[in-house]
Short mmCIF file of C-alpha atoms in Angstrom, two decimals:
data_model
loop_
_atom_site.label_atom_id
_atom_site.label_comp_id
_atom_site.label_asym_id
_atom_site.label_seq_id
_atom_site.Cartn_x
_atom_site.Cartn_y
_atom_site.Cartn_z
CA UNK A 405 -2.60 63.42 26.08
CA UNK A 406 -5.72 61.99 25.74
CA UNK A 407 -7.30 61.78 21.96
CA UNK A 408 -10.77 60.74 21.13
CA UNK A 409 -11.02 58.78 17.16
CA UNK A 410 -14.26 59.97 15.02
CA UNK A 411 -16.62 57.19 14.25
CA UNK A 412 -17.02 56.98 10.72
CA UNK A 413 -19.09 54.39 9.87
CA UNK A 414 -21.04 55.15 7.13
CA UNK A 415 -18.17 56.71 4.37
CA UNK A 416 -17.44 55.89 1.80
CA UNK A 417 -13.99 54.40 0.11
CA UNK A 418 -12.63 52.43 -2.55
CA UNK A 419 -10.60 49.75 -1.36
CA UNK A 420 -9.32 45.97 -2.94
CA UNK A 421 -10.57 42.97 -0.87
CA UNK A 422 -6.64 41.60 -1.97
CA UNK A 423 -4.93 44.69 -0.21
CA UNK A 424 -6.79 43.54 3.20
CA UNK A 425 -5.34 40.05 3.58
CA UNK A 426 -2.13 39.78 4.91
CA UNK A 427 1.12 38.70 3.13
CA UNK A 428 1.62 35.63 5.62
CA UNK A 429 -2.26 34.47 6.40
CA UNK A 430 -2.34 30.75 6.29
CA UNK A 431 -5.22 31.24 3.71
CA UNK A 432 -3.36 33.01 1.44
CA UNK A 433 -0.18 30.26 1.49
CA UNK A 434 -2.77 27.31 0.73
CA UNK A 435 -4.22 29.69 -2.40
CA UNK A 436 -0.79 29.59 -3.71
CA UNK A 437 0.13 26.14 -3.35
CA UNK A 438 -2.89 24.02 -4.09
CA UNK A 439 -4.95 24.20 -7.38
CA UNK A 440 -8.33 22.96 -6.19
CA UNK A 441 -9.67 22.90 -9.60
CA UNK A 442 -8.89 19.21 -9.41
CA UNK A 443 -11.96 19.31 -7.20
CA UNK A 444 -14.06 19.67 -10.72
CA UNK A 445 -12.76 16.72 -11.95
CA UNK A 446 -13.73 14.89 -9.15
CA UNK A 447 -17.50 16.11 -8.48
CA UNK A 448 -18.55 16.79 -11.84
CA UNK A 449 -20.64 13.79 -12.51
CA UNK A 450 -22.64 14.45 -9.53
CA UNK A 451 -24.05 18.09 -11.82
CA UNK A 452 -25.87 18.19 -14.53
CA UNK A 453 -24.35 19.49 -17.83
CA UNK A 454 -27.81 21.65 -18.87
CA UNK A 455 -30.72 20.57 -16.56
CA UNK A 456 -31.40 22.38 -13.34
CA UNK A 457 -31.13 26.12 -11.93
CA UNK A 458 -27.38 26.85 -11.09
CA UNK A 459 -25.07 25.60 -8.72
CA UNK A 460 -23.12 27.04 -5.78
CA UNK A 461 -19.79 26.41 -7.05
CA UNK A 462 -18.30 22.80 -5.39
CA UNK A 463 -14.70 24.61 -4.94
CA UNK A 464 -16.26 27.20 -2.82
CA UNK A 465 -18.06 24.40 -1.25
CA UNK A 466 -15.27 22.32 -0.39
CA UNK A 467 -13.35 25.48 0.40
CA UNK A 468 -15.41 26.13 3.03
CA UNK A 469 -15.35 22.90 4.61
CA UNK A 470 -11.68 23.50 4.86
CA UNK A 471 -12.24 26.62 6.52
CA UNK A 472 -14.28 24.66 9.15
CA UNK A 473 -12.06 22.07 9.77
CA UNK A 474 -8.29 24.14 9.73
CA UNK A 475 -10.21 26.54 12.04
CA UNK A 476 -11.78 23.94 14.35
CA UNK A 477 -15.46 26.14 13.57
CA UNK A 478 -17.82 23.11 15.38
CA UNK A 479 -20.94 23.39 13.03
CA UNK A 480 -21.66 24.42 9.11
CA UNK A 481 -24.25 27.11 10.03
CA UNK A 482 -21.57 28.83 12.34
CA UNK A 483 -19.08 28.52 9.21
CA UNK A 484 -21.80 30.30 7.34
CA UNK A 485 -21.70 33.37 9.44
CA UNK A 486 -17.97 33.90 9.81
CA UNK A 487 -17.71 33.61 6.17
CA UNK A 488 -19.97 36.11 5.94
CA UNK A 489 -18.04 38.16 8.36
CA UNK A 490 -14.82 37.38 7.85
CA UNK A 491 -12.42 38.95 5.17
CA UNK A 492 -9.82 36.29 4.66
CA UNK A 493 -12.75 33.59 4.55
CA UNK A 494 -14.19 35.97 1.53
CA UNK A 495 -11.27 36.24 -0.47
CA UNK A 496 -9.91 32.45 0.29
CA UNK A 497 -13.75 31.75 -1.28
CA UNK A 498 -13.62 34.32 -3.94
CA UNK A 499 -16.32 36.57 -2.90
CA UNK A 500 -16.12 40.60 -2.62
CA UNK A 501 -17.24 42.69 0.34
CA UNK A 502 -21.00 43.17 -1.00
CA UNK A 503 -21.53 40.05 -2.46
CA UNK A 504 -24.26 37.76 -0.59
CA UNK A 505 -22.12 34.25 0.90
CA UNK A 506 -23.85 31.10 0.39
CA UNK A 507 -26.69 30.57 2.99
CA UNK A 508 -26.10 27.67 5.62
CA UNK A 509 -28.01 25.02 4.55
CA UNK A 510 -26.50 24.86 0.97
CA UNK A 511 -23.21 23.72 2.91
CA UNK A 512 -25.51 21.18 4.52
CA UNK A 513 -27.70 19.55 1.89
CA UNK A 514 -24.77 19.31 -0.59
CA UNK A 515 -22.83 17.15 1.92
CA UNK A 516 -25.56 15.42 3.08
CA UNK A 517 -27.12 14.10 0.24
CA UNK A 518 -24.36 15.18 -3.04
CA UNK A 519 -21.74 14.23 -1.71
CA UNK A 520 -21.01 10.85 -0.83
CA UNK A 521 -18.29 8.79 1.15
CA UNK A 522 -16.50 7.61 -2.12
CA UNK A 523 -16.52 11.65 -3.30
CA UNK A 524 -15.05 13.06 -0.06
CA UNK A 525 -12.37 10.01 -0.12
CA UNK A 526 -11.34 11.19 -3.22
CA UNK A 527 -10.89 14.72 -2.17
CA UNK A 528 -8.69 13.14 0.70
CA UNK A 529 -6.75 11.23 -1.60
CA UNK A 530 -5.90 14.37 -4.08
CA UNK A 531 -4.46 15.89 -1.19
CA UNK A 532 -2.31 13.20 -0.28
CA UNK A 533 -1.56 12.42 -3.26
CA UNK A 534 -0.31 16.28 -3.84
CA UNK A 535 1.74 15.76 -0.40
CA UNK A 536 3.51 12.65 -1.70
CA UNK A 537 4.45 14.27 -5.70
CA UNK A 538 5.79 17.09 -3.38
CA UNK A 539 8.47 14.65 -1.34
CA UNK A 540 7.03 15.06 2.52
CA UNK A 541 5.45 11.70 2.41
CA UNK A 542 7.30 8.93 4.09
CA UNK A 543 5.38 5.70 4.45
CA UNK A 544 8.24 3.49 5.32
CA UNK A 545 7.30 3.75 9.24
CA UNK A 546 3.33 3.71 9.63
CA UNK A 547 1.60 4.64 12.66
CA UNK A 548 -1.53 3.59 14.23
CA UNK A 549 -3.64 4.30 16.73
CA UNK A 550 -7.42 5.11 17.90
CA UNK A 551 -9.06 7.76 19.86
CA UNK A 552 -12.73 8.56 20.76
CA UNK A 553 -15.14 11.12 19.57
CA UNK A 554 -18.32 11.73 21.61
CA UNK A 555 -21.10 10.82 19.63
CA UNK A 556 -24.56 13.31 19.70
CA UNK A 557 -26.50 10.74 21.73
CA UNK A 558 -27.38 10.70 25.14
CA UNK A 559 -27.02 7.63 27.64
CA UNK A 560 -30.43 8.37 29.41
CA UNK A 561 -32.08 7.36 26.04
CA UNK A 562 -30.71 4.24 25.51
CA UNK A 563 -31.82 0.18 25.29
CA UNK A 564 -30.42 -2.58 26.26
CA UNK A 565 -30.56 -5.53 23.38
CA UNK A 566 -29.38 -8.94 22.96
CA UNK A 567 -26.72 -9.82 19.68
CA UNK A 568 -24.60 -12.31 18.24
CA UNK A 569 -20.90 -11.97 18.70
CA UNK A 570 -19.58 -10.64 15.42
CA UNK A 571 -16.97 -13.42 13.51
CA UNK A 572 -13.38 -12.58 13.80
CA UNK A 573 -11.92 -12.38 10.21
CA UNK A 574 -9.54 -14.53 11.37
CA UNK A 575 -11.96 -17.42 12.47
CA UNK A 576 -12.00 -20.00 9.65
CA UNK A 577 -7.46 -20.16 9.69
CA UNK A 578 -7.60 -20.56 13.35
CA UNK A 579 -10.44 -23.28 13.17
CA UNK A 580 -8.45 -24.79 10.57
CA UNK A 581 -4.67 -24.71 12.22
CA UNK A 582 -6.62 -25.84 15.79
CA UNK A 583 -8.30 -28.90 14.18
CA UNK A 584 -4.71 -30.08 12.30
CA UNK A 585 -3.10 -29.22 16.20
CA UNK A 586 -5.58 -31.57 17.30
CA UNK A 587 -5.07 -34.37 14.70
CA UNK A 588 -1.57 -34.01 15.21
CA UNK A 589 -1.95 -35.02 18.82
CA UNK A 590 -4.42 -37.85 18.19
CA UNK A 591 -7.63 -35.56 19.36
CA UNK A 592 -10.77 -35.37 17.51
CA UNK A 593 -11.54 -31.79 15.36
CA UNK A 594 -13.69 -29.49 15.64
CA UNK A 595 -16.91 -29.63 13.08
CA UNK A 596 -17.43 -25.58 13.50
CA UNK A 597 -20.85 -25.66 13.53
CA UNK A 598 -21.86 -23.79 16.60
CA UNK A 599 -24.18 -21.20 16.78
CA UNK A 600 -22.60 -17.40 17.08
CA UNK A 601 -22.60 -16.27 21.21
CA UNK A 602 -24.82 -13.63 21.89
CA UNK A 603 -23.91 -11.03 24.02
CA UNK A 604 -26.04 -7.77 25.66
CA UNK A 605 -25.39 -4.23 24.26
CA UNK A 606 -26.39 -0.77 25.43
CA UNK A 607 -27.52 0.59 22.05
CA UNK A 608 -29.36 4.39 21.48
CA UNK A 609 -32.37 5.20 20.13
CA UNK A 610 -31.00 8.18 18.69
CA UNK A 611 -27.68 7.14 17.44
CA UNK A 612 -27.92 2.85 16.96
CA UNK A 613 -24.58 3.15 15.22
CA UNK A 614 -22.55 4.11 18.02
CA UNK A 615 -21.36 2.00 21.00
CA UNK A 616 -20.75 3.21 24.40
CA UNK A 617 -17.55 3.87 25.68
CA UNK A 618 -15.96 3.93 29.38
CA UNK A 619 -12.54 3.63 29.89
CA UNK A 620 -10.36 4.90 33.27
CA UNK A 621 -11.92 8.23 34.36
CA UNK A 622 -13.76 9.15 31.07
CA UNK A 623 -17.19 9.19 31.57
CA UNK A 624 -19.51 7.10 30.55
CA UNK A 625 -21.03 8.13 26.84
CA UNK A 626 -21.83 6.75 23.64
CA UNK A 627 -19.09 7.38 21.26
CA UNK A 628 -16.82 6.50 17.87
CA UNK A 629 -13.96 5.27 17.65
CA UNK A 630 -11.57 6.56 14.65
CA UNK A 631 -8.42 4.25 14.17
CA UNK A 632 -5.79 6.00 12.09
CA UNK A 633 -2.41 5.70 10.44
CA UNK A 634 0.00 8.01 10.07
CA UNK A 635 3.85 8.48 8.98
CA UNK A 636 6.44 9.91 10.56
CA UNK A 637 5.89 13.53 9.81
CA UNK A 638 2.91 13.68 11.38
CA UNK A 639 0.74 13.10 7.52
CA UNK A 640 -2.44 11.30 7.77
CA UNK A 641 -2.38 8.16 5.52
CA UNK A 642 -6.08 7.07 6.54
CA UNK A 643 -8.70 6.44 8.96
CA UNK A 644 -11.59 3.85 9.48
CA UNK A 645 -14.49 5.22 11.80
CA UNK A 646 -16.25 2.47 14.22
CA UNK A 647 -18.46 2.12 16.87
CA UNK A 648 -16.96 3.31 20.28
CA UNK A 649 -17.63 -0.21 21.76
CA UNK A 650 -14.95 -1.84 19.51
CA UNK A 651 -11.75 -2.71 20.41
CA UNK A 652 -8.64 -1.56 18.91
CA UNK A 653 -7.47 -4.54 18.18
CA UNK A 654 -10.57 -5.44 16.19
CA UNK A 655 -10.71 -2.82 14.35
CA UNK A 656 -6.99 -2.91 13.41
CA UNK A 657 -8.08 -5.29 10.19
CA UNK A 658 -10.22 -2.76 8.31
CA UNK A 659 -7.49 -0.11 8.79
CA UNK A 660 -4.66 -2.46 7.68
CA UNK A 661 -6.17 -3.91 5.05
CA UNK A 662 -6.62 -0.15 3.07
CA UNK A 663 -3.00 0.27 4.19
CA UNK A 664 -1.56 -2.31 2.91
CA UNK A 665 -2.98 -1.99 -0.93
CA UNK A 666 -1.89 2.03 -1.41
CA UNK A 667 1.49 2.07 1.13
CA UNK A 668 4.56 0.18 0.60
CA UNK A 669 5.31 0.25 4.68
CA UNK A 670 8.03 -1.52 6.72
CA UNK A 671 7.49 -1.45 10.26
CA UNK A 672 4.35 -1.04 11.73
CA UNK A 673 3.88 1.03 15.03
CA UNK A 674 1.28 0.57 17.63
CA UNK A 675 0.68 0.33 21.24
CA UNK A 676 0.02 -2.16 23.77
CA UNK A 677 -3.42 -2.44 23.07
CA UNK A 678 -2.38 -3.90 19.19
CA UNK A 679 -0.34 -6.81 20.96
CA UNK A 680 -2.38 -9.82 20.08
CA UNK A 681 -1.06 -13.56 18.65
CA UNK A 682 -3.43 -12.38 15.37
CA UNK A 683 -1.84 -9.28 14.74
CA UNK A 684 2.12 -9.93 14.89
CA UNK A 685 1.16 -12.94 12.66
CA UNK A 686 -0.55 -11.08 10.14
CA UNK A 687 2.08 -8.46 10.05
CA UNK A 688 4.95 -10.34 10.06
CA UNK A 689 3.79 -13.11 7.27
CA UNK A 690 3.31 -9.86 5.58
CA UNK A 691 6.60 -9.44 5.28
CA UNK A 692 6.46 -6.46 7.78
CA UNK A 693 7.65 -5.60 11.16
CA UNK A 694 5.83 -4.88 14.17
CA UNK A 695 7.11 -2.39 16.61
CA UNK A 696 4.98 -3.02 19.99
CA UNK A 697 6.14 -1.82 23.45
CA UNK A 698 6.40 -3.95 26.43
CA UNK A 699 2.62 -5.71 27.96
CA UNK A 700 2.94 -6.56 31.25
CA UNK A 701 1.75 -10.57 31.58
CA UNK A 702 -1.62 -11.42 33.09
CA UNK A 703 -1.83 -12.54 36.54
CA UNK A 704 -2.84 -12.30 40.25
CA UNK A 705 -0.66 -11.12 42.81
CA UNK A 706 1.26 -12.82 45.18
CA UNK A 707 1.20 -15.99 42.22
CA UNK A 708 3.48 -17.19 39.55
CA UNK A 709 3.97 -14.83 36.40
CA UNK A 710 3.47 -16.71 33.25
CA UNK A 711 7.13 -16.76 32.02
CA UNK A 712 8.10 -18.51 34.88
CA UNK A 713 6.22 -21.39 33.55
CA UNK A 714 8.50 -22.96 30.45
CA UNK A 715 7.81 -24.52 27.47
CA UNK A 716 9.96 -26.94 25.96
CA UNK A 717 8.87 -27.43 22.21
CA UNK A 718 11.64 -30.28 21.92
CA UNK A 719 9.09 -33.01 24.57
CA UNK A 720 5.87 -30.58 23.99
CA UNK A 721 5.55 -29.99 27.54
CA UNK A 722 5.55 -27.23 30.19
CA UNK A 723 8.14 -27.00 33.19
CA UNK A 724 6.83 -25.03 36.46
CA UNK A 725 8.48 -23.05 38.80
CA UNK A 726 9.46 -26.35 40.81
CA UNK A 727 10.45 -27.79 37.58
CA UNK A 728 7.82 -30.26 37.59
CA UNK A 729 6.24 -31.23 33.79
CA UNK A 730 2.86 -30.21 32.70
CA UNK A 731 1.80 -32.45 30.07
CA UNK A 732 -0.55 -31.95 27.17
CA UNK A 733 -4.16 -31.82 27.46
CA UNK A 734 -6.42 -30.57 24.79
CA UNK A 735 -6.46 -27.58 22.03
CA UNK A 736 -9.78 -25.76 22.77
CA UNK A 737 -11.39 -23.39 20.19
CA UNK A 738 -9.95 -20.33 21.41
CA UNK A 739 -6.60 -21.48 19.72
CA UNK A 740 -4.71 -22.22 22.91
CA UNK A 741 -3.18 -25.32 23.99
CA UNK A 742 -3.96 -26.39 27.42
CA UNK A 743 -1.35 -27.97 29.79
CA UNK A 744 -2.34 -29.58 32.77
CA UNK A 745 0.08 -30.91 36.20
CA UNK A 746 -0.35 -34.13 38.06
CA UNK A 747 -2.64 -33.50 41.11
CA UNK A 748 -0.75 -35.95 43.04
CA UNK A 749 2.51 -33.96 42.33
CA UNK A 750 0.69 -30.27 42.74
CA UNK A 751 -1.27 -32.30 45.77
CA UNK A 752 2.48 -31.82 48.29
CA UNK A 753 3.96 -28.99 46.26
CA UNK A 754 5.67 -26.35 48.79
CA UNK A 755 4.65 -23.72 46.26
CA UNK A 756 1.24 -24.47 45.35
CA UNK A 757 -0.36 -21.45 47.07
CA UNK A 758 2.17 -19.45 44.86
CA UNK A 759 0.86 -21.89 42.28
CA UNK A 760 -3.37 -22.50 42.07
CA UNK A 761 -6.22 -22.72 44.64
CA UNK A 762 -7.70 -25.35 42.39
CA UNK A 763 -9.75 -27.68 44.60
CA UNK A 764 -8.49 -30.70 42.45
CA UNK A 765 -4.73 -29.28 42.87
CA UNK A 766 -4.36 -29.21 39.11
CA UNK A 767 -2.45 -26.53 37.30
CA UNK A 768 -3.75 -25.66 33.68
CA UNK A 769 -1.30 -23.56 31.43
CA UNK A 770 -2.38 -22.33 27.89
CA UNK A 771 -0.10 -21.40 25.07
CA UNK A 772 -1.58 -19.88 21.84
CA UNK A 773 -0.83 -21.47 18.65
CA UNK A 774 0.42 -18.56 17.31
CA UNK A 775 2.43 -17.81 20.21
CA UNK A 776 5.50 -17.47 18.54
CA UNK A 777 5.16 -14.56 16.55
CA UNK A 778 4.35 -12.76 19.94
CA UNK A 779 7.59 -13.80 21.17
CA UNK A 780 9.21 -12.48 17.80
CA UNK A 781 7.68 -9.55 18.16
CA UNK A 782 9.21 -8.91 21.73
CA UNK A 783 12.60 -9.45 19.96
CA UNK A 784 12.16 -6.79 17.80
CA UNK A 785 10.97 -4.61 20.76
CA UNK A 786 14.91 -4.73 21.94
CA UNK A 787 16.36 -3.26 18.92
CA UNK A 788 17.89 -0.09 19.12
CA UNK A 789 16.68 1.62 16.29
CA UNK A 790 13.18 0.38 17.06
CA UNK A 791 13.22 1.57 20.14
CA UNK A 792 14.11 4.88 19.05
CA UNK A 793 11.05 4.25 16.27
CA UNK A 794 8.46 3.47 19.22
CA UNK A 795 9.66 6.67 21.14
CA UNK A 796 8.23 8.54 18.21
CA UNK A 797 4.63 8.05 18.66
CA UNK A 798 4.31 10.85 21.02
CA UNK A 799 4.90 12.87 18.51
CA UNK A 800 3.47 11.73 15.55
CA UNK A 801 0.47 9.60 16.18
CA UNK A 802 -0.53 11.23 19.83
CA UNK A 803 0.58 14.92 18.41
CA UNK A 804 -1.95 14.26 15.55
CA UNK A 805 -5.05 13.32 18.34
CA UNK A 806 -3.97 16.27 20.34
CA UNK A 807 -4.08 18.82 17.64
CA UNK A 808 -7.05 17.50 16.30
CA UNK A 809 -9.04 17.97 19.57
CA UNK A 810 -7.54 21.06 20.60
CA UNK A 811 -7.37 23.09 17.76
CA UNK A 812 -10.06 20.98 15.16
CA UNK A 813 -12.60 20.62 17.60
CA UNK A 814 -13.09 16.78 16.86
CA UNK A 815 -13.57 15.75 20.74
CA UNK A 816 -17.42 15.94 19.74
CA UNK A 817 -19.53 16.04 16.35
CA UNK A 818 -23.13 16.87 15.75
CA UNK A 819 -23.41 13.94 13.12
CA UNK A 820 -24.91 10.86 13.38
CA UNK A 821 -24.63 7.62 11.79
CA UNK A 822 -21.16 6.10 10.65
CA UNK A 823 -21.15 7.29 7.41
CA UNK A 824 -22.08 10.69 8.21
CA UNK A 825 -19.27 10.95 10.90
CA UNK A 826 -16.68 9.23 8.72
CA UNK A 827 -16.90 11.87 5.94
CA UNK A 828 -16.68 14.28 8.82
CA UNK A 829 -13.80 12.87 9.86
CA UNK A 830 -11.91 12.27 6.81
CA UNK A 831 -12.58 16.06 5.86
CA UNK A 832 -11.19 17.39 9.33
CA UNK A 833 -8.00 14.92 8.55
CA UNK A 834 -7.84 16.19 4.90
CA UNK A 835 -7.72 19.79 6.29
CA UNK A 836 -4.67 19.00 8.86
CA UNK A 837 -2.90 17.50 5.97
CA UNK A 838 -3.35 20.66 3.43
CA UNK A 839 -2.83 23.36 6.84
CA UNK A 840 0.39 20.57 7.89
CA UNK A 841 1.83 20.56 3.75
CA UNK A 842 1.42 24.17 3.52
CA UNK A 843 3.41 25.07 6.52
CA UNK A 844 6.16 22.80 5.19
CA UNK A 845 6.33 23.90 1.88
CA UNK A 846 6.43 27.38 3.37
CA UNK A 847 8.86 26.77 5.70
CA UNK A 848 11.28 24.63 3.16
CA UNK A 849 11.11 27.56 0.52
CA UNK A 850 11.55 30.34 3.09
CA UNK A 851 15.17 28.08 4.39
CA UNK A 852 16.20 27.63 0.99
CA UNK A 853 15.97 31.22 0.58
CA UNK A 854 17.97 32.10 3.13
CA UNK A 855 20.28 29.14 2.63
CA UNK A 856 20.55 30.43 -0.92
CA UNK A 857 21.33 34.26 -0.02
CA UNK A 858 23.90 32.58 2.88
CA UNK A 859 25.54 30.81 0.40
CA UNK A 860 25.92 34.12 -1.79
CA UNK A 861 27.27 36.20 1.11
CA UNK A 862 30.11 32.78 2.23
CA UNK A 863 31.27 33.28 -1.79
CA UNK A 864 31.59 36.95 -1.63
CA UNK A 865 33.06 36.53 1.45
CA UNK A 866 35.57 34.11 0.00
CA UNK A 867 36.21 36.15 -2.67
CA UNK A 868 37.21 38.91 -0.50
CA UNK A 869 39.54 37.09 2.09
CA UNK A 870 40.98 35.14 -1.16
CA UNK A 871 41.99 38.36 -2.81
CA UNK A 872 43.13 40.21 0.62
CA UNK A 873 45.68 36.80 0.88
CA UNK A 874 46.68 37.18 -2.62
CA UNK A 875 47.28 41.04 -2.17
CA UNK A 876 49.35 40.03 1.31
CA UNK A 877 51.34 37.69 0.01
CA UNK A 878 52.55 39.80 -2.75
CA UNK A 879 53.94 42.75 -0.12
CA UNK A 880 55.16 40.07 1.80
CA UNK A 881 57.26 38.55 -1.29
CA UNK A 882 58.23 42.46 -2.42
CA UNK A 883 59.51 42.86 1.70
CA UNK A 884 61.90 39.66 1.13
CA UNK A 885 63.26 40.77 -1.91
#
């Protein structure tokens, strides 16, 4: 049968903004389980205690930036108008159905000029912090990895300009170890005083702080680059925000060293991109262990791999293929020791095709000073349990990219600059942790319920069967006698 609804829009009824939430909306569950009147604590000498007209109030601020990021809304003025709209996003802020919602740009000025990157660190902090007092913090197996965020630039406006080569951090203990590798073999050091290289960069005029990116079948763009950590539930222990140009491995330092003064970790999980000499030595003087995956060697095809080429620390030489010595040469500045063959030997070699096409028939090996802890490193990779550790990145790690691109919409931001995006960054990562905790706490309390009533059911049920057996074995005694 059909039925037709009347349309009343304009009546009038008395209703409770708390009776239209549900019982179970995610909104509700982080109301109940953080107090984000810690946020007061933590902006309140940014305000003035009797100057000024009055504020919007920070927690509904910050609230609100949480309703961006756990909702993946991609700009402030659209989270203006579905708080506006939105019931949940009214109550979760504390405004009724009549009262006027913050305009947009109140959202915007505050966190672009009030508050800074050391405020919205802290506010990522409390909420790890409130994730470790609760127990689902586990630091012992960290993590890392990078992924991309388009920047708001575009390649058409772009220059092309000339810079020095940014310093390692590691430059001065390499020059130093090279130079006493040298002296050792009767060579003369290194004085260190060469000028920085330059090299040519695509920069934008818009953006001057983001590098361009192409990697595969992505396209072409400028871009960031966010490297984070992150244990192995899936919690975000921290992020450092660089240019997209920058290479994991390079940025691995800034990221490391923040780890390594708030986390007490053990092993330390990346991919094969993190594999350098520098790395597995900083890690493991640390006192920690790397867990890296297999990287295939360097080297052209139809030639020798570079493991088939031996090095025997006992003489300080390298055997070939044909087991013919390579002697030592030199220690250039890149760190690597340089082995050379006899070009009358490589001159009638029945493998030298496999071998070199050097005109002067001369085969040049290199082995990195700090070779070894590469090696050590590939030990560790054959471990069992680390193995089993490695495996996990898919979904920890990569799980934590995907949802943040999928459901946070962080494959693209409207900022610009680094600061800018790294606030924006460590806000959308704040918001997966509190939306991440919240499940879990949910989830725990709603098993332990049910655990609970199970347990009371087994005991009655006990209780019953004990007192049925009791009751049996007394007809069965009255039957004998």
């Amino acid at each position: 049968m059909l039925s037709r609804e009347q349309k009343e829009r304009s009546q009038s009824e008395i209703i409770c903004i708390d009776d239209l939430v549900p019982e179970n909306h995610l909104l509700r569950k982080i109301d109940e389980t953080v107090d984000f009147t810690k946020i007061y604590d933590i902006v309140g000498k940014l305000y003035s205690a009797d100057k000024g007209r009055p504020s919007t109030d920070p927690v509904v601020l910050f609230k609100a930036a949480m309703i961006q990021h756990i909702y993946g809304i991609p700009s402030l003025r659209k989270t203006a108008e579905e708080i506006s709209l939105n019931i949940a996003y009214r109550w979760f802020l504390g405004y009724s159905l009549t009262e006027k919602t913050p305009h947009f740009s109140t959202f915007s000025y505050n966190f672009s000029h009030r508050f800074t990157e050391d405020v919205v660190q802290q506010i990522f902090d409390w909420i790890l912090n409130e994730i470790n007092d609760a127990g689902y913090l586990s630091p012992d197996a960290v993590f890392i990895d990078g992924t991309h965020i388009k920047a708001n630039a575009n390649m058409k406006k772009a220059i092309r300009r000339a810079v020095p080569e940014a310093s390692r951090i590691y430059s001065k203990q390499l020059l130093k170890e090279i130079n006493e590798d040298r002296e050792d073999h009767g060579k003369k050091p290194f004085d260190g005083g060469n000028p920085p290289k330059e090299k040519v960069i695509t920069e934008s005029r818009t953006d001057p702080e983001c590098g361009v990116f192409h990697k595969g079948e992505h396209k072409k763009c400028f871009a960031y680059a966010a490297q984070t950590a992150c244990d192995k539930n899936g919690y975000i222990l921290d992020v450092t925000v660089n240019a997209g140009n920058i290479h994991d491995s390079v940025a691995f330092d800034g990221l490391y060293e923040r780890l390594k003064k708030r986390l007490a970790m053990r092993y330390v999980v990346a991919d094969a991109g993190y594999k350098t000499p520098w790395i597995c030595k900083r890690v493991i003087d640390d006192g920690l262990i790397p867990v890296l995956p297999y990287k295939r060697p360097m080297g052209k095809d139809g030639f020798f791999r570079p493991y088939e080429y031996i090095y025997d620390e006992y003489f300080d030489c390298v055997l070939c293929p044909e087991n013919h010595i390579l002697s030592y040469s030199t220690t250039n500045r890149d760190g690597c020791r340089e082995f050379k063959s006899k070009s009358y030997i490589c001159e009638n070699c029945p493998s030298r095709s496999k071998c070199t096409t050097n005109f002067q028939c001369t085969k040049t090996v290199l082995k990195h000073l700090w070779s070894d802890y590469l090696e050590l490193a590939e030990d560790y990779r054959h471990t069992p349990e680390l193995r089993k550790l490695y495996d996990r990145r898919k979904e920890t790690i990569e799980r934590v990219f995907a949802d943040a691109k999928e459901k946070h919409s962080m494959r693209f931001t409207y900022f610009r600059g680094l600061t800018r995006v790294t606030n924006w960054v460590r806000l959308k990562f704040a918001a997966m942790n509190l939306k991440k905790y919240v499940l879990h706490r949910w989830i725990y309390c709603f098993f332990s319920h049910f655990l609970s009533s199970f347990s009371f059911f087994r005991l009655l049920a006990a209780l019953y069967s004990k007192s049925h057996l009791s009751l049996f074995n007394e007809r069965w005694l009255f039957r004998q006698t």
